[in-house]
Short mmCIF file of C-alpha atoms in Angstrom, two decimals:
data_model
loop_
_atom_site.label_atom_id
_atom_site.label_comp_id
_atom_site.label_asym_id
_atom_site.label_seq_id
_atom_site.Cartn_x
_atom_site.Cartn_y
_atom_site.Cartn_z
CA UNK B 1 -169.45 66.31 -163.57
CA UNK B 2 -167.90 66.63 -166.89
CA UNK B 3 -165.73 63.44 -167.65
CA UNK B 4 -163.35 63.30 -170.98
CA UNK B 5 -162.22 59.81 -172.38
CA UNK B 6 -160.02 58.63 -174.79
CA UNK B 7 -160.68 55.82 -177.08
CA UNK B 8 -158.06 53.99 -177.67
CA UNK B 9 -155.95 54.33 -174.87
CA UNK B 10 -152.64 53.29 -177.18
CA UNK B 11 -152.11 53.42 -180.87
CA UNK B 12 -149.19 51.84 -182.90
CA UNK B 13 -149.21 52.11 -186.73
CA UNK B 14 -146.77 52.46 -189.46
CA UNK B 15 -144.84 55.83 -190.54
CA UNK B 16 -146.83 57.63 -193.30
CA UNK B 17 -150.16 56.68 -191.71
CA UNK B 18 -152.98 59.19 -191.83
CA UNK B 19 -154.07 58.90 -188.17
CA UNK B 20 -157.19 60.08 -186.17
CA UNK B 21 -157.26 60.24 -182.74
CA UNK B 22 -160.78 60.67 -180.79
CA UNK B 23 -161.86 62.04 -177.50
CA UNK B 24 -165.38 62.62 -176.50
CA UNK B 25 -167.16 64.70 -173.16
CA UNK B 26 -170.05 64.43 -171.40
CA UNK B 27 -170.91 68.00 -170.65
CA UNK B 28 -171.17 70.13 -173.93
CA UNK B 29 -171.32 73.35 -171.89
CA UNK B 30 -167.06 74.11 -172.73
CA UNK B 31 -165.48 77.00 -173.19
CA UNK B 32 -163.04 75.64 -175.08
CA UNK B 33 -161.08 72.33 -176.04
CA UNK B 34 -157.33 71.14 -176.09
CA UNK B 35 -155.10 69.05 -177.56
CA UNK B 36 -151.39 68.66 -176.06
CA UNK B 37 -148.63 66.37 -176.25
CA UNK B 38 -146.92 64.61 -174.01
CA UNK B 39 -143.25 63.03 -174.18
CA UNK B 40 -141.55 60.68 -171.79
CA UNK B 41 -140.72 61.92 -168.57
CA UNK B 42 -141.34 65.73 -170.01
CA UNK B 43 -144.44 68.20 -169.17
CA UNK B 44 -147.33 68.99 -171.38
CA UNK B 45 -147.10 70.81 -175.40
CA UNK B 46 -149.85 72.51 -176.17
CA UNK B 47 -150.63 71.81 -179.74
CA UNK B 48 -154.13 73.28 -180.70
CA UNK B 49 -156.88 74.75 -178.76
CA UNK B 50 -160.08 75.50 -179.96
CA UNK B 51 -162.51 77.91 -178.54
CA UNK B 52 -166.45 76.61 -178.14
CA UNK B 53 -167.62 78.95 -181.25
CA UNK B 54 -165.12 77.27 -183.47
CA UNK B 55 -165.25 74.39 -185.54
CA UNK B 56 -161.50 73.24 -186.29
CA UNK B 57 -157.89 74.57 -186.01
CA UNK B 58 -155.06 73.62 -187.74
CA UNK B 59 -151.40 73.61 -187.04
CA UNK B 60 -149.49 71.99 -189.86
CA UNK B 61 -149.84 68.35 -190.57
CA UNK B 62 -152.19 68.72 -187.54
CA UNK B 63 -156.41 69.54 -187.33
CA UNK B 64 -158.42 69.01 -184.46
CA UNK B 65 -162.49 69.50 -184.95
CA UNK B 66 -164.85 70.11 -182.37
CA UNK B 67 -167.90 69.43 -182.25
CA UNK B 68 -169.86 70.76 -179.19
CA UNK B 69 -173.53 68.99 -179.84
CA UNK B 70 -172.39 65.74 -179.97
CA UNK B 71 -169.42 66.32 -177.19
CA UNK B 72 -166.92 64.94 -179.48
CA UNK B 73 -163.25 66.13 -181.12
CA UNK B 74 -160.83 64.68 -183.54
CA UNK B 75 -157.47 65.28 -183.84
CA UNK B 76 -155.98 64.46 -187.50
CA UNK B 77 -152.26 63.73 -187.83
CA UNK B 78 -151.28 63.28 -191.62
CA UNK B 79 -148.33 61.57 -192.90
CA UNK B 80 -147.54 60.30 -189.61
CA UNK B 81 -143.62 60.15 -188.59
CA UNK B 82 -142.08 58.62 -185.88
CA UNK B 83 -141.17 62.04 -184.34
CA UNK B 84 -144.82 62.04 -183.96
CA UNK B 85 -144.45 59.14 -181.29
CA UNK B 86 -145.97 60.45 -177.56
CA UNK B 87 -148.60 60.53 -175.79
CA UNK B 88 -151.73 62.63 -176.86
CA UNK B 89 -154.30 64.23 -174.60
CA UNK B 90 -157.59 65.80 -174.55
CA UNK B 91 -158.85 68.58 -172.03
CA UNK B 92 -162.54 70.31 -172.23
CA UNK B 93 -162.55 73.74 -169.62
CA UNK B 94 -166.53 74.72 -168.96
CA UNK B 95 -169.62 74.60 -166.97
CA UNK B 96 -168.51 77.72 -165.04
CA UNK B 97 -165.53 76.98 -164.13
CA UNK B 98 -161.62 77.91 -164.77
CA UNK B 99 -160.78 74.60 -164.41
CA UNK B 100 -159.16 71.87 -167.51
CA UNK B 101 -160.49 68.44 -167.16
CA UNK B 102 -158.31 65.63 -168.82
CA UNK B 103 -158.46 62.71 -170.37
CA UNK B 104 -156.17 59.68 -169.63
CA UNK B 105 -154.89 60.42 -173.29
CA UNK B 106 -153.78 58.32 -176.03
CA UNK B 107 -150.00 56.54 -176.46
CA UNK B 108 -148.82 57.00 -179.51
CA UNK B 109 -146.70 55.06 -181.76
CA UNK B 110 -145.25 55.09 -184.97
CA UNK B 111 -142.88 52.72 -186.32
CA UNK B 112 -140.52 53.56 -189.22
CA UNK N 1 -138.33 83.74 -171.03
CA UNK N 2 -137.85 80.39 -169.05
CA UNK N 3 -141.46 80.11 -168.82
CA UNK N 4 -142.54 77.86 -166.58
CA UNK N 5 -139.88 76.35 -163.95
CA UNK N 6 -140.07 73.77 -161.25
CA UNK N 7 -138.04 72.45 -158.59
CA UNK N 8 -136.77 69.84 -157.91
CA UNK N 9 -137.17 67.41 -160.66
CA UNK N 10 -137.27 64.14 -158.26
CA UNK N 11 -137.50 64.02 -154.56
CA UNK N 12 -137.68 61.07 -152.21
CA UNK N 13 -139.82 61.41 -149.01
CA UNK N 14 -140.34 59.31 -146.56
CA UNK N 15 -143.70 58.82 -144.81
CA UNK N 16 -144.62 61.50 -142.47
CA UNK N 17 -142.20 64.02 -143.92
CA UNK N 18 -143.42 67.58 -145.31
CA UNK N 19 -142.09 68.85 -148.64
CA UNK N 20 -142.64 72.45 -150.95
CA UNK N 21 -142.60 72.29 -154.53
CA UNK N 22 -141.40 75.61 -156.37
CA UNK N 23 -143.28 76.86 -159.16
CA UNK N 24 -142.03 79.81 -160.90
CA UNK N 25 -143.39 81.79 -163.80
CA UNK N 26 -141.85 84.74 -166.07
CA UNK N 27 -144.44 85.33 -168.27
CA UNK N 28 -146.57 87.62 -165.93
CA UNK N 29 -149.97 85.36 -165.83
CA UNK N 30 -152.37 85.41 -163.54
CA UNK N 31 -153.98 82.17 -163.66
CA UNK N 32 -151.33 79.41 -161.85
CA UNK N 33 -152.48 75.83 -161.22
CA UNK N 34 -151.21 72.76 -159.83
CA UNK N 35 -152.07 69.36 -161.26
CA UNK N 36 -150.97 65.53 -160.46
CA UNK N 37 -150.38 62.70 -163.02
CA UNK N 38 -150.48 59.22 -161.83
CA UNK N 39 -149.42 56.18 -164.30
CA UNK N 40 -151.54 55.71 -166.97
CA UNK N 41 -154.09 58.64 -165.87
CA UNK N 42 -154.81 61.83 -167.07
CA UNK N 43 -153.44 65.27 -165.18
CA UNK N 44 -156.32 66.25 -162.09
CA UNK N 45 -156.51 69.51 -160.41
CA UNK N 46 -154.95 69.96 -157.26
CA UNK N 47 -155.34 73.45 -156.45
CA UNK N 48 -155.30 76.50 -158.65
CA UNK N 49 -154.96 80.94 -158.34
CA UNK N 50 -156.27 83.20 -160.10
CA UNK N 51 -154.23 86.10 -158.89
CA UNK N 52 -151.85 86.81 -156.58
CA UNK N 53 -153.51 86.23 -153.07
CA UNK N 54 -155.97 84.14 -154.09
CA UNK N 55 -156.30 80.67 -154.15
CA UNK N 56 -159.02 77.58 -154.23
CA UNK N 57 -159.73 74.00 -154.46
CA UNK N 58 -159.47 71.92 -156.95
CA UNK N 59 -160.66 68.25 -157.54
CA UNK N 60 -157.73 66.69 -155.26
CA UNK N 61 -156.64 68.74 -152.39
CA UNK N 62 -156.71 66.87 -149.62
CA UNK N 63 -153.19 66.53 -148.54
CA UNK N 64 -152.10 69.61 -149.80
CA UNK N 65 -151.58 73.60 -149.47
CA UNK N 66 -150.75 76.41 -151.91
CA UNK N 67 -150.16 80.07 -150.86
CA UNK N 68 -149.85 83.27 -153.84
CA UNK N 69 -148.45 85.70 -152.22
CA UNK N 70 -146.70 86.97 -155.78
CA UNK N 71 -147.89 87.13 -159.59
CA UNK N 72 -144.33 85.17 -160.27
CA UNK N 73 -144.69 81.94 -157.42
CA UNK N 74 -147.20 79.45 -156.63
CA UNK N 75 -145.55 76.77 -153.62
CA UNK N 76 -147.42 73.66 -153.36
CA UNK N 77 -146.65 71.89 -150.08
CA UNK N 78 -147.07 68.67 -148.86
CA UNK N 79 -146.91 68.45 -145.14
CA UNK N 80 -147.06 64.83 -143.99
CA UNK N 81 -146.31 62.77 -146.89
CA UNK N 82 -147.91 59.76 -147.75
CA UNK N 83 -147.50 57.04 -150.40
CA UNK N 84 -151.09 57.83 -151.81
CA UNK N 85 -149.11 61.65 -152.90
CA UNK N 86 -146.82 59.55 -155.19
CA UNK N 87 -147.07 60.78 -158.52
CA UNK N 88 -145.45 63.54 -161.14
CA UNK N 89 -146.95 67.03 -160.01
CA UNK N 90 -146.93 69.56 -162.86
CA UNK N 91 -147.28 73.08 -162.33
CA UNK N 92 -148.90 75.70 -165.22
CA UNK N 93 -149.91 79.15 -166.11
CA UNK N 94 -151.97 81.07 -168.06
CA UNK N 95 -152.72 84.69 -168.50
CA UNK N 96 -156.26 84.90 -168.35
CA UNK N 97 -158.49 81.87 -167.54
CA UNK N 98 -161.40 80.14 -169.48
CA UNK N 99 -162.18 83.03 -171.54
CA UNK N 100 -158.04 83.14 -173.09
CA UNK N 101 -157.55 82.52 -176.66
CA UNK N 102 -154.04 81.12 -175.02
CA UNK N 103 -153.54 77.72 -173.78
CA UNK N 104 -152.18 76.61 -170.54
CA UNK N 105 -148.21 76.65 -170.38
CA UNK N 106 -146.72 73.43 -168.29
CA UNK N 107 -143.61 72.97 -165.91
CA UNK N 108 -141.44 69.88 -166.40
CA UNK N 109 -142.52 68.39 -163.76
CA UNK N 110 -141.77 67.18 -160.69
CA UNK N 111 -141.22 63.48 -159.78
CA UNK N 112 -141.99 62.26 -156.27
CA UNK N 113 -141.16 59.05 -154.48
CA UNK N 114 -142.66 58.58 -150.63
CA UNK N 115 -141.99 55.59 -149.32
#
């Protein structure tokens, strides 16, 4: 059964930070991996998804790298801002199926 | 397009009473699914569709029904409500399932209260 965790479960740091948040998987058999953000009381962002044959993506201040062999993905944040403040989460979809698993994610916070 | 829309936001129930939450999509996918977030947890996998008349299981349904009987709607119902089913249910879409270059697309939410 594939489980996804996210170490730490919350994060404060100070604006301009360059920040990397981690989540790991035991089953390395995905089809592909997400990031998405979360804001209080509001549904889930997508913010970069990157297929299994893929290495990194990058949206703006934002790069997530995968890698599959190790079941482990990194999500960089440079030059944090408080904007940036929410909370982060991880999802793997594999081993067959259509289906996303999550992680618990990662509370973000960034303090001007 | 609205994209993904849910109603209502919040909802009180008390114990033993049944419930349907709406899920609406405009964005002609295929793939619909309904997940549940509990405080401090991750979102798990209620029930999901991968086309219109066809539905399955996914890692929580006990409790729970969905029916697909268009491309555009995907009802989740609750029909005797118990505490345990308090949580923030969160509908999404997608147009083509694991093999999409395109990510999942989420509702706001729903937010419900059974005492």
């Amino acid at each position: 059964k594939q489980e996804v965790t996210q170490i730490p479960a919350a994060l404060s740091v100070p604006e301009g930070e360059n920040l990397v948040l981690n989540c790991s998987f035991t089953d390395s058999a995905i089809y592909n991996l997400q990031w998405f953000r979360q804001d209080p009381g509001k549904g889930l962002t997508s913010l970069l998804l990157i297929q299994s044959s893929q290495r990194e993506q990058t949206s703006g201040r934002l790069n997530a790298s995968l890698d599959k062999s190790s079941g482990r993905s990194t999500l960089y944040i440079a030059a944090s801002q408080p904007g940036d403040s929410a909370t982060y989460l991880c999802a793997v979809t594999g081993g067959g199926s259509e289906k996303l698993v999550f992680g618990k994610g990662m509370k973000l916070t960034v303090n001007p | 397009n609205a994209g993904v829309t849910q109603t209502p936001k919040f909802r009180i129930l008390k114990i033993g009473q049944s419930m349907t939450l709406q899920c609406t999509q405009d964005m002609n996918h295929n793939y619909m699914y309904w997940y549940r977030q509990d405080p401090g947890m991750g979102l798990k996998l209620i029930y999901y569709s991968v086309g219109a008349g066809i539905t399955d299981k996914g890692e929580v349904p006990n409790g729970y029904n969905v029916s697909r009987s268009t491309t555009e709607d995907f009802p989740l119902r609750l029909e005797l409500a118990a505490p345990s089913q308090t949580s923030v249910y969160f509908c999404a879409s997608t147009p083509r399932g694991r093999d999409s270059q395109e990510t999942q697309y989420f509702g706001p939410g729903t937010r419900l209260l059974v005492l």
